[in-house]
Amino acid sequence: MKKGKLRGFTLIEIIVVIAIIGALAAIIIPSIIGYTHQARAAVITGNARNVYNAAKMAVLESFEQKNINPGEIYIGDDSGTAHAVGGSDDLSVGKFMGDDFEGHYAFVISDGGNDVDYAVWSNNYAINQSDVRVYSANEIEADVTGRGIGSYPNS
């Protein structure tokens, strides 16, 4: 048998490889975090859009039969019923949002009383009246890991 000399990596070669991997990780990780924030913001906006469309359908369906005041704020959760803050009749929006819809939402009735101005959705916390406003895309993306709240349409 021939005995060959086994050759391994030198300490310098291993250190260089580790340094290159560390530099690549330092470049890639912040951009990956940015992409995950953008993806979460897109989910928040998409769910707010779902609430917006469902609320429009519920208002159109109920406009003639129910007392819906212009400018009224409706707040709801995954139960499917939105409760008016100022005394208008409750609206059933759950049937327009799908069976697996979850989260807390609110929407504002337009000045004419037969449409929806905008909708707000949150994945973490109940929405109160002071949260019902139009959020900018930057606000939504900055808060995705906190409250997780956004609106549609947004500014």
JSON list of C-alpha atoms in Angstrom, two decimals:
[
{"chain": "A", "resi": 1, "resn": "MET", "atom": "CA", "xyz": [0.00, 0.00, 0.00]},
{"chain": "A", "resi": 2, "resn": "LYS", "atom": "CA", "xyz": [1.01, 3.41, -0.84]},
{"chain": "A", "resi": 3, "resn": "LYS", "atom": "CA", "xyz": [0.82, 5.89, 1.92]},
{"chain": "A", "resi": 4, "resn": "GLY", "atom": "CA", "xyz": [-0.17, 9.30, 0.65]},
{"chain": "A", "resi": 5, "resn": "LYS", "atom": "CA", "xyz": [0.05, 12.49, 2.47]},
{"chain": "A", "resi": 6, "resn": "LEU", "atom": "CA", "xyz": [-3.38, 13.73, 3.53]},
{"chain": "A", "resi": 7, "resn": "ARG", "atom": "CA", "xyz": [-3.84, 17.37, 2.85]},
{"chain": "A", "resi": 8, "resn": "GLY", "atom": "CA", "xyz": [-6.41, 19.48, 4.73]},
{"chain": "A", "resi": 9, "resn": "PHE", "atom": "CA", "xyz": [-7.26, 23.12, 4.84]},
{"chain": "A", "resi": 10, "resn": "THR", "atom": "CA", "xyz": [-4.93, 25.54, 6.48]},
{"chain": "A", "resi": 11, "resn": "LEU", "atom": "CA", "xyz": [-6.09, 27.82, 9.24]},
{"chain": "A", "resi": 12, "resn": "ILE", "atom": "CA", "xyz": [-5.74, 30.85, 6.98]},
{"chain": "A", "resi": 13, "resn": "GLU", "atom": "CA", "xyz": [-7.97, 29.30, 4.30]},
{"chain": "A", "resi": 14, "resn": "ILE", "atom": "CA", "xyz": [-10.69, 28.52, 6.86]},
{"chain": "A", "resi": 15, "resn": "ILE", "atom": "CA", "xyz": [-10.54, 32.05, 8.28]},
{"chain": "A", "resi": 16, "resn": "VAL", "atom": "CA", "xyz": [-10.85, 33.57, 4.78]},
{"chain": "A", "resi": 17, "resn": "VAL", "atom": "CA", "xyz": [-13.89, 31.41, 3.97]},
{"chain": "A", "resi": 18, "resn": "ILE", "atom": "CA", "xyz": [-15.57, 32.33, 7.27]},
{"chain": "A", "resi": 19, "resn": "ALA", "atom": "CA", "xyz": [-14.86, 36.03, 6.65]},
{"chain": "A", "resi": 20, "resn": "ILE", "atom": "CA", "xyz": [-16.42, 35.84, 3.16]},
{"chain": "A", "resi": 21, "resn": "ILE", "atom": "CA", "xyz": [-19.51, 34.05, 4.50]},
{"chain": "A", "resi": 22, "resn": "GLY", "atom": "CA", "xyz": [-19.82, 36.66, 7.26]},
{"chain": "A", "resi": 23, "resn": "ALA", "atom": "CA", "xyz": [-19.57, 39.54, 4.77]},
{"chain": "A", "resi": 24, "resn": "LEU", "atom": "CA", "xyz": [-22.21, 37.99, 2.51]},
{"chain": "A", "resi": 25, "resn": "ALA", "atom": "CA", "xyz": [-24.52, 37.43, 5.49]},
{"chain": "A", "resi": 26, "resn": "ALA", "atom": "CA", "xyz": [-24.06, 41.06, 6.57]},
{"chain": "A", "resi": 27, "resn": "ILE", "atom": "CA", "xyz": [-25.19, 42.17, 3.10]},
{"chain": "A", "resi": 28, "resn": "ILE", "atom": "CA", "xyz": [-28.06, 39.71, 2.60]},
{"chain": "A", "resi": 29, "resn": "ILE", "atom": "CA", "xyz": [-29.77, 39.64, 6.03]},
{"chain": "A", "resi": 30, "resn": "PRO", "atom": "CA", "xyz": [-30.93, 43.30, 6.09]},
{"chain": "A", "resi": 31, "resn": "SER", "atom": "CA", "xyz": [-32.44, 43.00, 2.63]},
{"chain": "A", "resi": 32, "resn": "ILE", "atom": "CA", "xyz": [-34.25, 39.79, 3.62]},
{"chain": "A", "resi": 33, "resn": "ILE", "atom": "CA", "xyz": [-35.67, 41.57, 6.68]},
{"chain": "A", "resi": 34, "resn": "GLY", "atom": "CA", "xyz": [-36.84, 44.39, 4.39]},
{"chain": "A", "resi": 35, "resn": "TYR", "atom": "CA", "xyz": [-38.56, 41.91, 2.09]},
{"chain": "A", "resi": 36, "resn": "THR", "atom": "CA", "xyz": [-40.37, 40.25, 4.98]},
{"chain": "A", "resi": 37, "resn": "HIS", "atom": "CA", "xyz": [-41.62, 43.65, 6.19]},
{"chain": "A", "resi": 38, "resn": "GLN", "atom": "CA", "xyz": [-42.87, 44.43, 2.67]},
{"chain": "A", "resi": 39, "resn": "ALA", "atom": "CA", "xyz": [-44.62, 41.07, 2.50]},
{"chain": "A", "resi": 40, "resn": "ARG", "atom": "CA", "xyz": [-46.32, 41.59, 5.87]},
{"chain": "A", "resi": 41, "resn": "ALA", "atom": "CA", "xyz": [-47.40, 45.08, 4.81]},
{"chain": "A", "resi": 42, "resn": "ALA", "atom": "CA", "xyz": [-48.89, 43.59, 1.64]},
{"chain": "A", "resi": 43, "resn": "VAL", "atom": "CA", "xyz": [-50.87, 41.09, 3.73]},
{"chain": "A", "resi": 44, "resn": "ILE", "atom": "CA", "xyz": [-52.19, 43.89, 5.96]},
{"chain": "A", "resi": 45, "resn": "THR", "atom": "CA", "xyz": [-53.21, 46.00, 2.97]},
{"chain": "A", "resi": 46, "resn": "GLY", "atom": "CA", "xyz": [-54.76, 42.96, 1.27]},
{"chain": "A", "resi": 47, "resn": "ASN", "atom": "CA", "xyz": [-56.87, 42.16, 4.32]},
{"chain": "A", "resi": 48, "resn": "ALA", "atom": "CA", "xyz": [-57.93, 45.81, 4.60]},
{"chain": "A", "resi": 49, "resn": "ARG", "atom": "CA", "xyz": [-58.93, 45.64, 0.92]},
{"chain": "A", "resi": 50, "resn": "ASN", "atom": "CA", "xyz": [-60.97, 42.52, 1.66]},
{"chain": "A", "resi": 51, "resn": "VAL", "atom": "CA", "xyz": [-62.78, 44.37, 4.47]},
{"chain": "A", "resi": 52, "resn": "TYR", "atom": "CA", "xyz": [-63.29, 47.37, 2.18]},
{"chain": "A", "resi": 53, "resn": "ASN", "atom": "CA", "xyz": [-64.90, 45.26, -0.55]},
{"chain": "A", "resi": 54, "resn": "ALA", "atom": "CA", "xyz": [-67.01, 43.25, 1.93]},
{"chain": "A", "resi": 55, "resn": "ALA", "atom": "CA", "xyz": [-68.21, 46.44, 3.62]},
{"chain": "A", "resi": 56, "resn": "LYS", "atom": "CA", "xyz": [-69.18, 47.92, 0.26]},
{"chain": "A", "resi": 57, "resn": "MET", "atom": "CA", "xyz": [-71.21, 44.80, -0.51]},
{"chain": "A", "resi": 58, "resn": "ALA", "atom": "CA", "xyz": [-72.88, 44.84, 2.93]},
{"chain": "A", "resi": 59, "resn": "VAL", "atom": "CA", "xyz": [-73.77, 48.53, 2.62]},
{"chain": "A", "resi": 60, "resn": "LEU", "atom": "CA", "xyz": [-75.19, 48.06, -0.87]},
{"chain": "A", "resi": 61, "resn": "GLU", "atom": "CA", "xyz": [-77.22, 45.06, 0.27]},
{"chain": "A", "resi": 62, "resn": "SER", "atom": "CA", "xyz": [-78.54, 46.76, 3.42]},
{"chain": "A", "resi": 63, "resn": "PHE", "atom": "CA", "xyz": [-78.82, 50.40, 2.37]},
{"chain": "A", "resi": 64, "resn": "GLU", "atom": "CA", "xyz": [-82.58, 50.37, 1.83]},
{"chain": "A", "resi": 65, "resn": "GLN", "atom": "CA", "xyz": [-83.48, 48.21, 4.85]},
{"chain": "A", "resi": 66, "resn": "LYS", "atom": "CA", "xyz": [-81.15, 49.51, 7.57]},
{"chain": "A", "resi": 67, "resn": "ASN", "atom": "CA", "xyz": [-80.40, 52.81, 9.25]},
{"chain": "A", "resi": 68, "resn": "ILE", "atom": "CA", "xyz": [-76.91, 53.66, 7.96]},
{"chain": "A", "resi": 69, "resn": "ASN", "atom": "CA", "xyz": [-75.73, 57.17, 8.78]},
{"chain": "A", "resi": 70, "resn": "PRO", "atom": "CA", "xyz": [-73.22, 59.02, 6.57]},
{"chain": "A", "resi": 71, "resn": "GLY", "atom": "CA", "xyz": [-69.78, 59.22, 8.16]},
{"chain": "A", "resi": 72, "resn": "GLU", "atom": "CA", "xyz": [-70.59, 56.41, 10.61]},
{"chain": "A", "resi": 73, "resn": "ILE", "atom": "CA", "xyz": [-67.72, 54.24, 11.83]},
{"chain": "A", "resi": 74, "resn": "TYR", "atom": "CA", "xyz": [-68.31, 50.49, 12.05]},
{"chain": "A", "resi": 75, "resn": "ILE", "atom": "CA", "xyz": [-65.99, 48.26, 14.09]},
{"chain": "A", "resi": 76, "resn": "GLY", "atom": "CA", "xyz": [-65.91, 44.45, 14.01]},
{"chain": "A", "resi": 77, "resn": "ASP", "atom": "CA", "xyz": [-63.86, 41.30, 14.43]},
{"chain": "A", "resi": 78, "resn": "ASP", "atom": "CA", "xyz": [-63.89, 37.76, 13.04]},
{"chain": "A", "resi": 79, "resn": "SER", "atom": "CA", "xyz": [-67.44, 37.27, 14.30]},
{"chain": "A", "resi": 80, "resn": "GLY", "atom": "CA", "xyz": [-68.57, 38.87, 11.02]},
{"chain": "A", "resi": 81, "resn": "THR", "atom": "CA", "xyz": [-70.80, 41.59, 12.44]},
{"chain": "A", "resi": 82, "resn": "ALA", "atom": "CA", "xyz": [-69.71, 45.23, 12.37]},
{"chain": "A", "resi": 83, "resn": "HIS", "atom": "CA", "xyz": [-71.15, 47.39, 15.12]},
{"chain": "A", "resi": 84, "resn": "ALA", "atom": "CA", "xyz": [-71.81, 51.08, 14.51]},
{"chain": "A", "resi": 85, "resn": "VAL", "atom": "CA", "xyz": [-70.08, 53.46, 16.90]},
{"chain": "A", "resi": 86, "resn": "GLY", "atom": "CA", "xyz": [-72.78, 56.14, 16.70]},
{"chain": "A", "resi": 87, "resn": "GLY", "atom": "CA", "xyz": [-76.05, 54.24, 16.80]},
{"chain": "A", "resi": 88, "resn": "SER", "atom": "CA", "xyz": [-76.70, 53.04, 13.27]},
{"chain": "A", "resi": 89, "resn": "ASP", "atom": "CA", "xyz": [-77.81, 49.46, 12.69]},
{"chain": "A", "resi": 90, "resn": "ASP", "atom": "CA", "xyz": [-75.21, 46.70, 12.76]},
{"chain": "A", "resi": 91, "resn": "LEU", "atom": "CA", "xyz": [-74.02, 45.31, 9.43]},
{"chain": "A", "resi": 92, "resn": "SER", "atom": "CA", "xyz": [-73.26, 41.68, 8.61]},
{"chain": "A", "resi": 93, "resn": "VAL", "atom": "CA", "xyz": [-70.06, 41.73, 6.57]},
{"chain": "A", "resi": 94, "resn": "GLY", "atom": "CA", "xyz": [-68.73, 38.27, 7.46]},
{"chain": "A", "resi": 95, "resn": "LYS", "atom": "CA", "xyz": [-70.55, 36.52, 4.63]},
{"chain": "A", "resi": 96, "resn": "PHE", "atom": "CA", "xyz": [-68.64, 38.68, 2.13]},
{"chain": "A", "resi": 97, "resn": "MET", "atom": "CA", "xyz": [-65.20, 38.13, 3.72]},
{"chain": "A", "resi": 98, "resn": "GLY", "atom": "CA", "xyz": [-64.93, 34.34, 3.65]},
{"chain": "A", "resi": 99, "resn": "ASP", "atom": "CA", "xyz": [-65.08, 31.67, 6.32]},
{"chain": "A", "resi": 100, "resn": "ASP", "atom": "CA", "xyz": [-61.40, 31.79, 7.26]},
{"chain": "A", "resi": 101, "resn": "PHE", "atom": "CA", "xyz": [-61.15, 35.57, 7.65]},
{"chain": "A", "resi": 102, "resn": "GLU", "atom": "CA", "xyz": [-59.56, 36.64, 10.93]},
{"chain": "A", "resi": 103, "resn": "GLY", "atom": "CA", "xyz": [-58.60, 39.90, 12.52]},
{"chain": "A", "resi": 104, "resn": "HIS", "atom": "CA", "xyz": [-60.10, 43.14, 13.73]},
{"chain": "A", "resi": 105, "resn": "TYR", "atom": "CA", "xyz": [-61.47, 45.70, 11.32]},
{"chain": "A", "resi": 106, "resn": "ALA", "atom": "CA", "xyz": [-63.33, 48.96, 10.91]},
{"chain": "A", "resi": 107, "resn": "PHE", "atom": "CA", "xyz": [-64.71, 50.98, 8.04]},
{"chain": "A", "resi": 108, "resn": "VAL", "atom": "CA", "xyz": [-66.19, 54.41, 7.48]},
{"chain": "A", "resi": 109, "resn": "ILE", "atom": "CA", "xyz": [-69.41, 55.09, 5.59]},
{"chain": "A", "resi": 110, "resn": "SER", "atom": "CA", "xyz": [-69.19, 57.76, 2.89]},
{"chain": "A", "resi": 111, "resn": "ASP", "atom": "CA", "xyz": [-70.90, 61.14, 3.10]},
{"chain": "A", "resi": 112, "resn": "GLY", "atom": "CA", "xyz": [-73.72, 59.87, 0.88]},
{"chain": "A", "resi": 113, "resn": "GLY", "atom": "CA", "xyz": [-74.38, 56.98, 3.26]},
{"chain": "A", "resi": 114, "resn": "ASN", "atom": "CA", "xyz": [-74.43, 54.35, 0.52]},
{"chain": "A", "resi": 115, "resn": "ASP", "atom": "CA", "xyz": [-70.72, 53.61, 0.07]},
{"chain": "A", "resi": 116, "resn": "VAL", "atom": "CA", "xyz": [-67.52, 53.05, 2.06]},
{"chain": "A", "resi": 117, "resn": "ASP", "atom": "CA", "xyz": [-64.70, 55.61, 2.20]},
{"chain": "A", "resi": 118, "resn": "TYR", "atom": "CA", "xyz": [-61.97, 53.32, 3.56]},
{"chain": "A", "resi": 119, "resn": "ALA", "atom": "CA", "xyz": [-61.39, 50.28, 5.73]},
{"chain": "A", "resi": 120, "resn": "VAL", "atom": "CA", "xyz": [-58.85, 49.49, 8.46]},
{"chain": "A", "resi": 121, "resn": "TRP", "atom": "CA", "xyz": [-57.59, 46.02, 9.48]},
{"chain": "A", "resi": 122, "resn": "SER", "atom": "CA", "xyz": [-55.35, 44.82, 12.32]},
{"chain": "A", "resi": 123, "resn": "ASN", "atom": "CA", "xyz": [-54.01, 41.35, 12.99]},
{"chain": "A", "resi": 124, "resn": "ASN", "atom": "CA", "xyz": [-52.99, 41.80, 16.63]},
{"chain": "A", "resi": 125, "resn": "TYR", "atom": "CA", "xyz": [-55.25, 44.16, 18.54]},
{"chain": "A", "resi": 126, "resn": "ALA", "atom": "CA", "xyz": [-58.84, 45.31, 18.65]},
{"chain": "A", "resi": 127, "resn": "ILE", "atom": "CA", "xyz": [-59.43, 48.54, 16.77]},
{"chain": "A", "resi": 128, "resn": "ASN", "atom": "CA", "xyz": [-60.88, 51.49, 18.62]},
{"chain": "A", "resi": 129, "resn": "GLN", "atom": "CA", "xyz": [-62.32, 54.68, 17.18]},
{"chain": "A", "resi": 130, "resn": "SER", "atom": "CA", "xyz": [-59.03, 56.59, 17.34]},
{"chain": "A", "resi": 131, "resn": "ASP", "atom": "CA", "xyz": [-57.35, 53.94, 15.14]},
{"chain": "A", "resi": 132, "resn": "VAL", "atom": "CA", "xyz": [-59.81, 54.46, 12.29]},
{"chain": "A", "resi": 133, "resn": "ARG", "atom": "CA", "xyz": [-57.92, 56.58, 9.78]},
{"chain": "A", "resi": 134, "resn": "VAL", "atom": "CA", "xyz": [-56.09, 56.26, 6.48]},
{"chain": "A", "resi": 135, "resn": "TYR", "atom": "CA", "xyz": [-52.56, 54.89, 6.93]},
{"chain": "A", "resi": 136, "resn": "SER", "atom": "CA", "xyz": [-49.71, 55.57, 4.53]},
{"chain": "A", "resi": 137, "resn": "ALA", "atom": "CA", "xyz": [-47.75, 52.71, 3.00]},
{"chain": "A", "resi": 138, "resn": "ASN", "atom": "CA", "xyz": [-44.70, 53.77, 5.04]},
{"chain": "A", "resi": 139, "resn": "GLU", "atom": "CA", "xyz": [-46.71, 53.69, 8.29]},
{"chain": "A", "resi": 140, "resn": "ILE", "atom": "CA", "xyz": [-48.01, 50.21, 7.48]},
{"chain": "A", "resi": 141, "resn": "GLU", "atom": "CA", "xyz": [-44.55, 48.86, 6.67]},
{"chain": "A", "resi": 142, "resn": "ALA", "atom": "CA", "xyz": [-42.96, 50.49, 9.74]},
{"chain": "A", "resi": 143, "resn": "ASP", "atom": "CA", "xyz": [-45.51, 48.90, 12.08]},
{"chain": "A", "resi": 144, "resn": "VAL", "atom": "CA", "xyz": [-45.82, 45.35, 10.68]},
{"chain": "A", "resi": 145, "resn": "THR", "atom": "CA", "xyz": [-44.13, 43.70, 13.64]},
{"chain": "A", "resi": 146, "resn": "GLY", "atom": "CA", "xyz": [-45.97, 45.80, 16.22]},
{"chain": "A", "resi": 147, "resn": "ARG", "atom": "CA", "xyz": [-49.65, 46.48, 15.94]},
{"chain": "A", "resi": 148, "resn": "GLY", "atom": "CA", "xyz": [-49.97, 45.22, 12.38]},
{"chain": "A", "resi": 149, "resn": "ILE", "atom": "CA", "xyz": [-52.53, 47.81, 11.31]},
{"chain": "A", "resi": 150, "resn": "GLY", "atom": "CA", "xyz": [-53.25, 49.32, 7.92]},
{"chain": "A", "resi": 151, "resn": "SER", "atom": "CA", "xyz": [-55.95, 50.73, 5.68]},
{"chain": "A", "resi": 152, "resn": "TYR", "atom": "CA", "xyz": [-57.29, 50.47, 2.17]},
{"chain": "A", "resi": 153, "resn": "PRO", "atom": "CA", "xyz": [-57.17, 52.62, 0.19]},
{"chain": "A", "resi": 154, "resn": "ASN", "atom": "CA", "xyz": [-54.06, 54.07, 1.76]},
{"chain": "A", "resi": 155, "resn": "SER", "atom": "CA", "xyz": [-52.31, 57.33, 1.06]}
]
